[in-house]
Short mmCIF file of C-alpha atoms in Angstrom, two decimals:
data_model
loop_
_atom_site.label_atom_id
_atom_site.label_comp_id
_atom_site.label_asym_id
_atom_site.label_seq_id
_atom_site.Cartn_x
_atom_site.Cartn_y
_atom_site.Cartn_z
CA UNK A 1 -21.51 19.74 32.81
CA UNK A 2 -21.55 16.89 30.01
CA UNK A 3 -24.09 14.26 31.00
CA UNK A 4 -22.89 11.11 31.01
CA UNK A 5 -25.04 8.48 30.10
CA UNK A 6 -25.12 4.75 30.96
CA UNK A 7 -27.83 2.25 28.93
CA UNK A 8 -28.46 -1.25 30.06
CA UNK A 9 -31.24 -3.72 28.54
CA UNK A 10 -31.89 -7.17 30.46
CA UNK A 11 -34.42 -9.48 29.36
CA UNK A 12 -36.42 -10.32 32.61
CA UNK A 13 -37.51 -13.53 31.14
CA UNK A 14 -34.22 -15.05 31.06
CA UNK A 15 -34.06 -14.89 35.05
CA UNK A 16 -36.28 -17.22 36.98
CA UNK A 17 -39.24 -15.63 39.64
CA UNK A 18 -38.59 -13.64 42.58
CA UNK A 19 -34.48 -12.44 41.27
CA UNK A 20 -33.51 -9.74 43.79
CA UNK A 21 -33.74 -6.85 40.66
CA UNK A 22 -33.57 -4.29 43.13
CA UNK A 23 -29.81 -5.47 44.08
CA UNK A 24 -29.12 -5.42 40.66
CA UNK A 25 -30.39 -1.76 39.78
CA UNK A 26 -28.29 -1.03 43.55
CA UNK A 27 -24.80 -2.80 41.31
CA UNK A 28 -25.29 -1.26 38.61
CA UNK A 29 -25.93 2.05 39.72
CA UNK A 30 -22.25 1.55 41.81
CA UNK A 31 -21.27 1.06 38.68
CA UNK A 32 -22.37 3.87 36.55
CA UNK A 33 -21.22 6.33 39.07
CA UNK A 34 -17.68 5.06 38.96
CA UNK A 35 -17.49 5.47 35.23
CA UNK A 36 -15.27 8.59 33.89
CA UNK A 37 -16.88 11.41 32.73
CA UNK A 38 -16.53 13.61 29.91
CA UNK A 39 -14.54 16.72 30.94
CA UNK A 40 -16.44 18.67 28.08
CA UNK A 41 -20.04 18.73 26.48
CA UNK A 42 -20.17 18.52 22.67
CA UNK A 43 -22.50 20.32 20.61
CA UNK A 44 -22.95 18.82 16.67
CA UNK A 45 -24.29 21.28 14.25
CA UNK A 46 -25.63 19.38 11.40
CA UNK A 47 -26.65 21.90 9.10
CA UNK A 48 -26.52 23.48 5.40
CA UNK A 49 -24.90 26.50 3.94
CA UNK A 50 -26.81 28.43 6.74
CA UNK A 51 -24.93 26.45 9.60
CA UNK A 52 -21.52 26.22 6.99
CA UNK A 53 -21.41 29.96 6.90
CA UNK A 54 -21.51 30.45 3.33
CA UNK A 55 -20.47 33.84 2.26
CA UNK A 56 -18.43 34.28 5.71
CA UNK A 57 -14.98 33.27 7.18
CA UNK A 58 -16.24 30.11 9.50
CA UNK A 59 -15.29 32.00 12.40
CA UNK A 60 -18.12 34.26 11.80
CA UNK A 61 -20.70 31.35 11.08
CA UNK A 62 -22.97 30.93 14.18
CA UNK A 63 -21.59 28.05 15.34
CA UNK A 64 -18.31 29.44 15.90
CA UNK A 65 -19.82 32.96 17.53
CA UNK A 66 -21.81 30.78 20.24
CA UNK A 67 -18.78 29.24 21.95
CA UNK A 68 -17.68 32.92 23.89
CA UNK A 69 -21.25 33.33 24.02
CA UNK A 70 -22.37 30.24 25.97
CA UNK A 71 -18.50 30.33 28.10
CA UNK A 72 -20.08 33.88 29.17
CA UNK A 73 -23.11 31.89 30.80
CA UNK A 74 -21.15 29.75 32.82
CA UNK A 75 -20.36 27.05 30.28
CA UNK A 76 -16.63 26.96 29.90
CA UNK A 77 -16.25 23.26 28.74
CA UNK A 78 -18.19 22.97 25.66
CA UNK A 79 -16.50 21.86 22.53
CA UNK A 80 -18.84 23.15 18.98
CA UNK A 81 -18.69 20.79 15.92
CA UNK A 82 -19.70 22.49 12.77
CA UNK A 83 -20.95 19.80 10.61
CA UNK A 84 -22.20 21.93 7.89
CA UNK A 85 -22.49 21.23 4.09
CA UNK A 86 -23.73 23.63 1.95
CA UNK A 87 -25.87 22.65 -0.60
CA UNK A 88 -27.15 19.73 1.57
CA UNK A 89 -30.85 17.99 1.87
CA UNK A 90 -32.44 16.42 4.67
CA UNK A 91 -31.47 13.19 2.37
CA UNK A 92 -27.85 13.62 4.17
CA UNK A 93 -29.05 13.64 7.05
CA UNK A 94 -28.35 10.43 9.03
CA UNK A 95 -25.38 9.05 6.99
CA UNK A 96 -23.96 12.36 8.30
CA UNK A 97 -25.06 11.38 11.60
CA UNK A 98 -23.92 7.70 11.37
CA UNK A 99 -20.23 9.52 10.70
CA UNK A 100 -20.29 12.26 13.28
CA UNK A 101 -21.24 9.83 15.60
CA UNK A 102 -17.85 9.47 16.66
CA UNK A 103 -17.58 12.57 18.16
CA UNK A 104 -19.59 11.57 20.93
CA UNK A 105 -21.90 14.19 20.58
CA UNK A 106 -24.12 15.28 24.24
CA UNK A 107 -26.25 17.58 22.12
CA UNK A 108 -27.28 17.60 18.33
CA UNK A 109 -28.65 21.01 16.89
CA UNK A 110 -30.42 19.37 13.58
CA UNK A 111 -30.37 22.52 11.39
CA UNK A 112 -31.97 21.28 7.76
CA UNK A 113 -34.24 21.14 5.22
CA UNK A 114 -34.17 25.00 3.95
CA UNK A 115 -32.73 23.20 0.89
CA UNK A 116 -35.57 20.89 0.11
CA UNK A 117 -38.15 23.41 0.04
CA UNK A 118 -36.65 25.95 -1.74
CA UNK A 119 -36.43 23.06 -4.08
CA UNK A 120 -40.04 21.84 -3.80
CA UNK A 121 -38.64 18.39 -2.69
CA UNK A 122 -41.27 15.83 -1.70
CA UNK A 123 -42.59 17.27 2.29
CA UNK A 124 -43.17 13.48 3.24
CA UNK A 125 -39.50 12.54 2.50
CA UNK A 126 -38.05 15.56 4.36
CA UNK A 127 -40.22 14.70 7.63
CA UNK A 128 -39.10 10.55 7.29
CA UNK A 129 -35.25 11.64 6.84
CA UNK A 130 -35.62 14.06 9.84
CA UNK A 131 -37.48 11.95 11.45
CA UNK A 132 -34.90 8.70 11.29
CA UNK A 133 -32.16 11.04 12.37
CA UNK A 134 -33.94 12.25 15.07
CA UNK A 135 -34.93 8.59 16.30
CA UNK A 136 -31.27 7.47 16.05
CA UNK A 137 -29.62 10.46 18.26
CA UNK A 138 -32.14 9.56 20.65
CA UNK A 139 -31.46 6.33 20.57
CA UNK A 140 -27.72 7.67 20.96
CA UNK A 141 -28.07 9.78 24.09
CA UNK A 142 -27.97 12.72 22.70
CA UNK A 143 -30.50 15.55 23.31
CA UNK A 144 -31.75 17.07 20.81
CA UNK A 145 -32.70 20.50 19.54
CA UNK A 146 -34.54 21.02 16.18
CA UNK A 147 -34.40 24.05 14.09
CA UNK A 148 -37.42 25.22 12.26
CA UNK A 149 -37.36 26.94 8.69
CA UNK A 150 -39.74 29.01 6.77
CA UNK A 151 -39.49 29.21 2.86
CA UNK A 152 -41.27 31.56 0.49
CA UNK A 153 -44.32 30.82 -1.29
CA UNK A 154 -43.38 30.12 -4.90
CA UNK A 155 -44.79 26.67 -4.71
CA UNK A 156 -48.45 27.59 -3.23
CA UNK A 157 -49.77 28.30 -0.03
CA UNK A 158 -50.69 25.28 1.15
CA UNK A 159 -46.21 23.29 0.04
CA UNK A 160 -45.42 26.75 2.06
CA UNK A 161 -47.25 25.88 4.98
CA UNK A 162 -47.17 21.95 5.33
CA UNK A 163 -43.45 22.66 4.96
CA UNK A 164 -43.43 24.57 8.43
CA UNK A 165 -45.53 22.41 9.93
CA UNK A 166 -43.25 19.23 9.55
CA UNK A 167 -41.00 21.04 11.99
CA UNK A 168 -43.45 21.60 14.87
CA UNK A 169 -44.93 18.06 14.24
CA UNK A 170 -41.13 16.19 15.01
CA UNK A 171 -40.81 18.42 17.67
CA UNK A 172 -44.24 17.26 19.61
CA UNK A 173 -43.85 14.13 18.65
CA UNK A 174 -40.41 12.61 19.71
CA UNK A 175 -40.97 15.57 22.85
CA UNK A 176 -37.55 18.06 22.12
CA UNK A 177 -36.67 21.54 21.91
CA UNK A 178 -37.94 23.54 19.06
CA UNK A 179 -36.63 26.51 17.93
CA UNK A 180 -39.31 27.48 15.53
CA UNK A 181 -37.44 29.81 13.01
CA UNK A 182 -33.47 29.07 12.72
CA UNK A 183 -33.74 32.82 10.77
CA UNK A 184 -35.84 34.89 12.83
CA UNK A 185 -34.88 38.53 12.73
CA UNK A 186 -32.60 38.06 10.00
CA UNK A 187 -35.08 36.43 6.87
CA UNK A 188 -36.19 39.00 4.79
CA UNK A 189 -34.20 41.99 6.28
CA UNK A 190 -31.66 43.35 3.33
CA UNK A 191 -28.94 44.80 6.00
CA UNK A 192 -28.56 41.28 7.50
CA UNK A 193 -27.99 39.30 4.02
CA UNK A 194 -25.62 38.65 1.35
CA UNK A 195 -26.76 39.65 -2.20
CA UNK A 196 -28.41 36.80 -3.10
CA UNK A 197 -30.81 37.35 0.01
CA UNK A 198 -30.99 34.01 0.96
CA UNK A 199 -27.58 33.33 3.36
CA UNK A 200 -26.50 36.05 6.24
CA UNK A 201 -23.50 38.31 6.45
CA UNK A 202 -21.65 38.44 9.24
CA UNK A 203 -24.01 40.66 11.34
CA UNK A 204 -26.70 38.28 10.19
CA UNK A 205 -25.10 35.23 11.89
CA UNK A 206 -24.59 37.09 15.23
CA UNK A 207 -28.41 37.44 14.99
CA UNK A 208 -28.66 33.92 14.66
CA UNK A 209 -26.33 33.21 17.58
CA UNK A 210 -27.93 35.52 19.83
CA UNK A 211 -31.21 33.63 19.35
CA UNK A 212 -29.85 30.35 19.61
CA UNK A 213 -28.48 30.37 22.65
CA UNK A 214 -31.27 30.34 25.15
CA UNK A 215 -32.30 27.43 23.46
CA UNK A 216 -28.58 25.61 24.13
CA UNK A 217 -28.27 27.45 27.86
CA UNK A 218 -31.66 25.66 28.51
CA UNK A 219 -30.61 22.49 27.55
CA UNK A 220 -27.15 23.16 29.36
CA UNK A 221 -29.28 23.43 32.00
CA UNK A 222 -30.54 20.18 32.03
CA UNK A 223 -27.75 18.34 31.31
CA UNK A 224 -26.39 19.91 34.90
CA UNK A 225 -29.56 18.12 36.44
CA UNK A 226 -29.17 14.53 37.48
CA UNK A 227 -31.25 12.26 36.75
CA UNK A 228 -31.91 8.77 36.34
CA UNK A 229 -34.67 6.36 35.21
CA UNK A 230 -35.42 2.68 35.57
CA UNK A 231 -38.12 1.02 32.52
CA UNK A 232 -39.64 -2.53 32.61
CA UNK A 233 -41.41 -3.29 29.63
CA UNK A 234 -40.75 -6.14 28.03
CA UNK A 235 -37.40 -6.21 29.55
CA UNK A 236 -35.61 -4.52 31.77
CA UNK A 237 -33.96 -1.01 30.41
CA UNK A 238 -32.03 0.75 32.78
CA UNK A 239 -31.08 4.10 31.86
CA UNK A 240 -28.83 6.71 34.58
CA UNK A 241 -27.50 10.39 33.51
CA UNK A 242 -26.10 12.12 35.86
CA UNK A 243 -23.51 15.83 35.89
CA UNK A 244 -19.66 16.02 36.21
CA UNK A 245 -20.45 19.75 38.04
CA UNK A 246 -23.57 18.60 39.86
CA UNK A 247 -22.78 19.52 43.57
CA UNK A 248 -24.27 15.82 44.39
CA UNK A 249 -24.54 12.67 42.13
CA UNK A 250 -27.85 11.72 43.46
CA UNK A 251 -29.48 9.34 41.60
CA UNK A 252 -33.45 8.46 41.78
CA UNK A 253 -35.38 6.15 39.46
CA UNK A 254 -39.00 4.69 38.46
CA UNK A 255 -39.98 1.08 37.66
#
């Protein structure tokens, strides 16, 4: 199920006219597809207090409730990270990436920035730090799923609104999966929230999980579907994913 990338950049102007590329992409192709693959996809949650499970044992955090959840659609090998910090900005952000990075995450569920606007923190800083962190698991392999957050208004109208935005705007513009409110169903709703109303109970975070994971089965999904893709620009970039359970490791690409 883990996809199992394998990156390649050649500068084409190194290599003198007419080089027989297409045996190359043919070699290196061999090659990818006798490379071992992971026997297990890994999920990072990079998160706050909300991901953490503040207020909750951390078996009860969402997280930890998705794994029986996601084995129960056909998933068995998928290994959860919690990476969450209560208390944490969008500021954290990539250093925290930098370190988890050696987990070898497949898939990174970016859950932040409640913190900096309950705080009123500066909207064009939040969208940069998202932003870089987004850009670098990209540049990592790893797909990406962002979770969007909704604030009150008690710094205007227009702070609670450019806030939401930011959220939608990453998502359309490095093309990944949205999930527009990581507290739908649950924000707001007294039964579902510790006293302070802000962080879940228990019953709150199996809301949570429940309406995370279409958004992880979908890109589950994808990571089951080979693929492969072959980029000249001003180099050559040649970039092949394929699936440990695909039923066939066919491989197709583009120049």
């Amino acid at each position: 199920m883990s996809s199992n990338p394998f990156s390649i950049k050649i500068n084409r102007h190194n290599f003198p006219h007419g080089f027989p590329w297409t045996m190359v992409i043919i070699f290196l192709i061999i090659t990818a597809m006798t490379s071992p693959l992971n026997a297990e996809t890994r999920i990072l949650f990079l998160g706050d207090s909300l991901t953490a499970g503040y207020g909750v044992e951390q078996e009860q955090a969402f997280p930890s409730l998705l794994g029986p959840l996601i084995t129960a659609e056909g998933y068995p090998d998928v290994k959860l990270i919690n990476a969450g910090i209560s208390g944490s900005t969008t500021a954290s952000a990539l250093s925290r990436l930098k370190w988890y990075k050696r987990t070898r995450p497949d898939i990174l569920f970016l859950a932040l920035g409640a913190n900096d606007g309950l705080r009123g923190l500066s909207l064009s800083a939040m969208e940069k730090h998202l932003d870089d962190t987004i850009r670098m698991a990209l540049d990592q392999g790893m797909t990406v799923i962002l979770a969007g957050m909704e604030i009150p208004p008690n710094y205007g109208p227009a702070y609670t609104r450019q806030f939401k935005q930011v959220f939608f705007s990453l998502a359309e513009k490095h093309s990944i999966v949205l999930m527009p409110f990581l507290l739908k169903d649950v924000a707001g709703m007294s039964q579902y929230n510790q006293a302070d109303g802000i962080h879940p109970t228990a019953a709150g975070h199996r809301i949570i999980a429940a309406n995370v994971l279409p958004y992880l089965v979908k890109v589950l999904k994808g990571l089951d579907t080979p693929s492969a893709s072959v980029n000249i620009r001003s180099g050559l970039h040649i970039r092949l994913f394929w699936s440990a359970h695909a039923p066939n490791r066919r491989i197709w690409g583009t120049v």
